[in-house]
Amino acid sequence: MSVRNRRGNPPVLKRFGQHFLHDEQILNRIADAAAPMPGDTVIEIGPGRGALTDVFARRPNRLAAIEIDIALSEQLRKKYAGNPKITIVEADVLETDIAALAEGSYVVVGNVPYYITTPILFHVMRAPFPRHAVFLVQLEVAERIVAPPGSRTYGALSVNLQAIATAEIMSQVPRTAFRPPPKVTSAIVRITPLADAIVTGEEAVRFRSFVQGLFGMRRKQIANVVRSVSQLTAAQVGDVLESLEIDPKARPETLSPVEQVALMRAVRLASDHDNS
Ligand code: SAM
């Protein structure tokens, strides 16, 4: 016999980061920000009880929703059984090939579970890219995503995301818009892939660890940081920085995504040259 709460829903599972939206205005705002074109598939991550799914059910695009909670998936499948545009996929989003599910152009939406926001962002932002990805995330994470170089919140997440996409905070969402309410304020963030990504798909994983290395020493001078994360001599590091017109005394936290990609490539080139 399945367990249900007093509203007839499966129990709230904290381990899956479940906070359900009930504010119609915010749900419409997320759907509007996703702005699917005719023919785009909407991929929804973590549909929960279907609050956002309902908004798209009234719109023309096909939607595939990925939900990990077995009880919620069953409930959703029954709910949308009569709607041929909607497919419910019971799976872990991080193990799902999103583009394959879309079968063509697509947008991604989701009030995503906060415990895996960053892995979801990087799982989604891969080629073939969605037209947009619109996520409801913690405000603090949204601020890190859009932060410019030199700002307090600029870090590895900002650089890695901005090397492949532009991002904008569409609006803030108060705790009261959810049941149960989370501890913190949230924000709708729209991410749009760059027509020409600064970093290639092949470089993405290496770039992430390079950036992690730089921000591990964000307040140190870049010349010393590059020496620590590479095998290059002080003179070689000096040459690399000079060729890129980067001040050796600059701090990693002031370098733009373009400069960090250029630095990774130049360090690699100098190291390869050394080893050949
Ligand atoms: N979209 C719904 C709403 O706004 O009311 C629910 C949002 S709730 C914050 C996050 C949802 O993601 C939950 O339904 C949860 O079960 C689901 N979820 C958590 N981890 C997941 C994963 N790895 N893959 C797919 N869904 C997941």
Coordinates of C-alpha atoms and ligand atoms in Angstrom, one line a residue:
M1 CA 0.0 0.0 0.0
S2 CA 1.5 3.4 -1.0
V3 CA 1.9 6.2 1.7
R4 CA 0.1 9.5 0.9
N5 CA -0.1 12.8 2.8
R6 CA -3.4 14.5 3.7
R7 CA -3.6 16.1 0.2
G8 CA -3.2 12.7 -1.4
N9 CA 0.4 13.3 -2.5
P10 CA 3.4 11.0 -1.9
P11 CA 5.4 12.0 1.1
V12 CA 8.0 14.8 0.7
L13 CA 11.4 13.3 0.3
K14 CA 14.1 15.7 1.7
R15 CA 16.9 13.6 0.2
F16 CA 15.6 14.6 -3.3
G17 CA 15.5 18.3 -2.4
Q18 CA 11.8 18.5 -2.7
H19 CA 10.2 22.0 -2.4
F20 CA 7.1 22.3 -4.5
L21 CA 6.1 25.6 -6.2
H22 CA 2.6 26.8 -5.8
D23 CA 2.8 30.4 -7.1
E24 CA 1.1 30.6 -10.5
Q25 CA 2.8 33.9 -11.4
I26 CA 6.3 32.5 -10.9
L27 CA 5.4 29.3 -12.7
N28 CA 4.3 31.3 -15.7
R29 CA 7.4 33.5 -15.5
I30 CA 9.7 30.4 -15.7
A31 CA 7.7 29.1 -18.7
D32 CA 7.8 32.5 -20.5
A33 CA 11.6 32.8 -19.9
A34 CA 12.1 29.4 -21.5
A35 CA 10.5 30.8 -24.7
P36 CA 10.4 27.6 -26.7
M37 CA 10.0 28.1 -30.5
P38 CA 7.4 26.0 -32.4
G39 CA 8.9 22.5 -32.8
D40 CA 11.2 22.8 -29.7
T41 CA 10.8 20.0 -27.1
V42 CA 10.7 21.3 -23.5
I43 CA 12.8 19.1 -21.2
E44 CA 11.7 19.5 -17.6
I45 CA 14.0 18.5 -14.8
G46 CA 12.4 17.4 -11.5
P47 CA 8.7 17.9 -12.3
G48 CA 7.6 16.9 -8.8
R49 CA 3.8 17.1 -8.5
G50 CA 3.6 18.7 -12.0
A51 CA 3.1 22.4 -11.1
L52 CA 5.4 23.6 -14.0
T53 CA 4.4 20.7 -16.2
D54 CA 0.7 21.9 -15.9
V55 CA 1.7 25.3 -17.3
F56 CA 3.4 23.6 -20.4
A57 CA 0.5 21.2 -20.7
R58 CA -1.6 24.2 -21.7
R59 CA 1.0 25.3 -24.3
P60 CA 1.7 23.8 -27.7
N61 CA 5.2 22.2 -27.3
R62 CA 6.0 18.6 -26.6
L63 CA 7.4 18.1 -23.1
A64 CA 9.5 15.3 -21.6
A65 CA 9.9 15.5 -17.8
I66 CA 12.6 13.6 -15.8
E67 CA 11.7 12.6 -12.3
I68 CA 13.8 10.4 -9.9
D69 CA 11.1 9.8 -7.3
I70 CA 9.2 6.6 -8.2
A71 CA 6.0 7.6 -6.4
L72 CA 5.9 11.1 -8.1
S73 CA 6.7 9.6 -11.5
E74 CA 3.7 7.2 -11.2
Q75 CA 1.4 10.0 -10.1
L76 CA 2.5 12.2 -13.0
R77 CA 2.2 9.3 -15.5
K78 CA -1.5 8.8 -14.4
K79 CA -2.1 12.6 -14.4
Y80 CA -0.9 13.1 -18.0
A81 CA -2.0 9.8 -19.4
G82 CA -4.5 11.5 -21.7
N83 CA -2.0 14.1 -23.0
P84 CA 0.1 12.7 -25.9
K85 CA 2.4 15.7 -25.8
I86 CA 3.8 14.8 -22.4
T87 CA 6.2 12.0 -21.6
I88 CA 7.3 11.2 -18.0
V89 CA 10.7 9.6 -17.7
E90 CA 11.5 8.0 -14.3
A91 CA 15.3 8.5 -14.1
D92 CA 18.2 10.4 -12.5
V93 CA 18.7 13.4 -14.7
L94 CA 22.5 13.1 -14.3
E95 CA 22.3 9.7 -16.0
T96 CA 19.9 10.8 -18.7
D97 CA 20.9 11.8 -22.3
I98 CA 18.9 15.0 -22.5
A99 CA 19.5 15.8 -26.1
A100 CA 18.6 12.3 -27.2
L101 CA 15.3 12.6 -25.3
A102 CA 14.6 15.9 -27.1
E103 CA 15.1 14.5 -30.6
G104 CA 15.8 17.9 -32.1
S105 CA 15.9 21.5 -30.9
Y106 CA 14.9 22.0 -27.2
V107 CA 14.8 24.1 -24.1
V108 CA 15.4 23.0 -20.5
V109 CA 13.4 24.1 -17.5
G110 CA 13.4 23.1 -13.9
N111 CA 12.9 24.1 -10.3
V112 CA 16.0 22.0 -9.7
P113 CA 17.0 20.2 -6.5
Y114 CA 19.5 22.4 -4.7
Y115 CA 21.8 19.5 -3.6
I116 CA 22.9 18.9 -7.2
T117 CA 22.4 22.3 -8.9
T118 CA 26.0 22.6 -10.2
P119 CA 26.3 19.0 -11.6
I120 CA 22.9 19.6 -13.4
L121 CA 24.1 22.9 -14.9
F122 CA 27.1 21.2 -16.4
H123 CA 25.2 18.1 -17.5
V124 CA 22.7 20.3 -19.4
M125 CA 25.2 22.8 -20.8
R126 CA 26.8 20.4 -23.3
A127 CA 26.6 20.1 -27.1
P128 CA 24.1 19.7 -28.7
F129 CA 23.1 22.7 -26.5
P130 CA 19.5 23.7 -25.6
R131 CA 18.2 27.0 -27.0
H132 CA 17.9 28.2 -23.4
A133 CA 18.0 26.6 -19.9
V134 CA 15.8 28.3 -17.3
F135 CA 16.4 27.2 -13.7
L136 CA 15.1 28.1 -10.4
V137 CA 18.1 28.0 -8.1
Q138 CA 19.2 29.5 -4.8
L139 CA 19.7 33.3 -5.2
E140 CA 23.3 32.9 -4.0
V141 CA 24.0 30.4 -6.8
A142 CA 22.3 32.6 -9.4
E143 CA 24.5 35.5 -8.2
R144 CA 27.7 33.4 -8.6
I145 CA 26.6 32.3 -12.1
V146 CA 26.2 35.9 -13.4
A147 CA 29.1 37.5 -11.4
P148 CA 31.5 39.7 -13.4
P149 CA 35.4 39.4 -12.9
G150 CA 36.6 41.0 -9.7
S151 CA 33.3 40.9 -7.9
R152 CA 32.9 39.2 -4.5
T153 CA 30.9 36.3 -5.9
Y154 CA 33.0 35.7 -9.1
G155 CA 34.4 32.2 -9.0
A156 CA 34.9 28.9 -10.8
L157 CA 31.1 28.5 -11.4
S158 CA 31.0 32.0 -13.0
V159 CA 34.0 31.3 -15.3
N160 CA 33.0 27.8 -16.4
L161 CA 29.5 28.9 -17.2
Q162 CA 30.4 32.2 -18.9
A163 CA 32.9 30.4 -21.1
I164 CA 30.0 28.7 -22.8
A165 CA 26.9 30.8 -22.2
T166 CA 25.4 34.1 -21.1
A167 CA 23.3 34.2 -18.0
E168 CA 20.8 36.6 -16.6
I169 CA 18.8 36.7 -13.4
M170 CA 15.1 37.1 -14.4
S171 CA 13.6 37.6 -10.9
Q172 CA 13.9 36.6 -7.3
V173 CA 11.5 34.1 -5.7
P174 CA 10.6 34.3 -2.0
R175 CA 10.7 31.2 0.2
T176 CA 6.9 31.5 0.6
A177 CA 6.4 30.4 -3.1
F178 CA 7.3 26.8 -2.1
R179 CA 5.8 24.1 0.0
P180 CA 7.6 23.2 2.2
P181 CA 9.6 26.5 2.1
P182 CA 13.3 26.2 1.6
K183 CA 15.7 28.0 4.0
V184 CA 16.8 30.6 1.4
T185 CA 15.6 33.0 -1.3
S186 CA 15.7 31.6 -4.8
A187 CA 16.0 33.2 -8.3
I188 CA 15.0 32.4 -11.9
V189 CA 18.1 32.3 -14.0
R190 CA 18.1 32.1 -17.8
I191 CA 21.2 30.6 -19.5
T192 CA 21.7 30.9 -23.2
P193 CA 24.6 29.1 -25.0
L194 CA 27.0 31.4 -26.8
A195 CA 27.0 31.0 -30.6
D196 CA 30.8 30.6 -30.4
A197 CA 31.7 29.1 -27.0
I198 CA 35.0 30.4 -25.6
V199 CA 36.0 26.9 -24.5
T200 CA 35.4 23.8 -26.7
G201 CA 33.6 20.7 -25.6
E202 CA 36.8 18.8 -25.7
E203 CA 38.5 21.3 -23.4
A204 CA 35.6 21.7 -21.0
V205 CA 36.7 19.1 -18.4
R206 CA 40.4 20.2 -18.4
F207 CA 39.3 23.8 -18.2
R208 CA 37.1 23.1 -15.2
S209 CA 40.1 21.6 -13.3
F210 CA 42.4 24.4 -14.4
V211 CA 39.9 27.1 -13.2
Q212 CA 39.4 25.2 -9.9
G213 CA 43.2 25.3 -9.5
L214 CA 43.3 29.1 -10.1
F215 CA 40.4 29.9 -7.7
G216 CA 42.0 27.6 -5.1
M217 CA 44.5 30.5 -4.8
R218 CA 42.2 33.3 -5.8
R219 CA 44.1 36.0 -3.7
K220 CA 47.6 35.0 -4.8
Q221 CA 49.5 36.6 -7.7
I222 CA 48.8 34.9 -11.0
A223 CA 52.5 34.3 -11.8
N224 CA 52.8 32.2 -8.6
V225 CA 49.5 30.5 -9.1
V226 CA 50.5 29.4 -12.6
R227 CA 53.8 28.1 -11.3
S228 CA 51.9 26.0 -8.7
V229 CA 49.4 24.5 -11.2
S230 CA 52.0 23.7 -14.0
Q231 CA 55.5 22.3 -14.5
L232 CA 56.7 25.6 -16.0
T233 CA 59.7 27.6 -14.7
A234 CA 59.3 31.2 -13.4
A235 CA 60.8 32.4 -16.7
Q236 CA 58.4 30.4 -18.8
V237 CA 55.5 31.6 -16.8
G238 CA 56.7 35.2 -17.2
D239 CA 56.8 34.6 -21.0
V240 CA 53.3 33.1 -21.1
L241 CA 51.8 36.0 -19.1
E242 CA 53.6 38.6 -21.2
S243 CA 52.4 37.0 -24.5
L244 CA 48.8 37.3 -23.2
E245 CA 49.4 40.8 -21.7
I246 CA 48.3 39.6 -18.3
D247 CA 49.9 41.4 -15.4
P248 CA 52.0 38.8 -13.4
K249 CA 50.7 40.5 -10.2
A250 CA 47.0 40.2 -11.1
R251 CA 44.8 37.9 -9.0
P252 CA 43.0 35.0 -10.6
E253 CA 39.7 36.5 -9.4
T254 CA 40.2 39.5 -11.7
L255 CA 40.8 37.5 -14.9
S256 CA 37.9 37.2 -17.4
P257 CA 36.8 33.8 -18.8
V258 CA 38.5 34.7 -22.1
E259 CA 41.8 35.3 -20.3
Q260 CA 41.5 32.1 -18.3
V261 CA 40.9 30.0 -21.4
A262 CA 43.8 31.7 -23.2
L263 CA 46.0 31.1 -20.2
M264 CA 45.1 27.4 -20.0
R265 CA 46.0 27.0 -23.7
A266 CA 49.2 28.9 -23.5
V267 CA 50.4 27.0 -20.4
R268 CA 49.6 23.7 -22.2
L269 CA 51.5 24.8 -25.3
A270 CA 54.5 25.8 -23.3
S271 CA 54.4 22.5 -21.3
D272 CA 54.0 20.4 -24.6
H273 CA 56.9 22.3 -26.1
D274 CA 59.0 21.6 -23.0
N275 CA 58.2 17.8 -23.1
S276 CA 58.9 17.4 -26.9
Ligands
SAM1 N1 9.2 21.2 -10.3 C1 8.5 20.9 -9.0 C2 7.9 22.1 -8.5 O1 8.4 23.2 -8.8 O2 7.0 22.0 -7.7 C3 9.4 20.2 -8.0 C4 10.7 20.9 -7.7 S1 11.6 20.1 -6.4 C5 12.7 21.5 -5.9 C6 12.9 19.1 -7.2 C7 12.4 17.9 -7.9 O3 13.5 17.2 -8.5 C8 11.7 16.9 -7.0 O4 10.5 16.4 -7.6 C9 12.7 15.7 -6.9 O5 12.2 14.5 -6.6 C10 13.4 15.8 -8.3 N2 14.8 15.3 -8.3 C11 15.7 15.3 -7.3 N3 16.9 14.7 -7.7 C12 16.7 14.4 -9.0 C13 17.5 13.7 -10.0 N4 18.7 13.4 -9.7 N5 17.0 13.5 -11.2 C14 15.7 13.8 -11.5 N6 14.8 14.5 -10.6 C15 15.3 14.7 -9.4

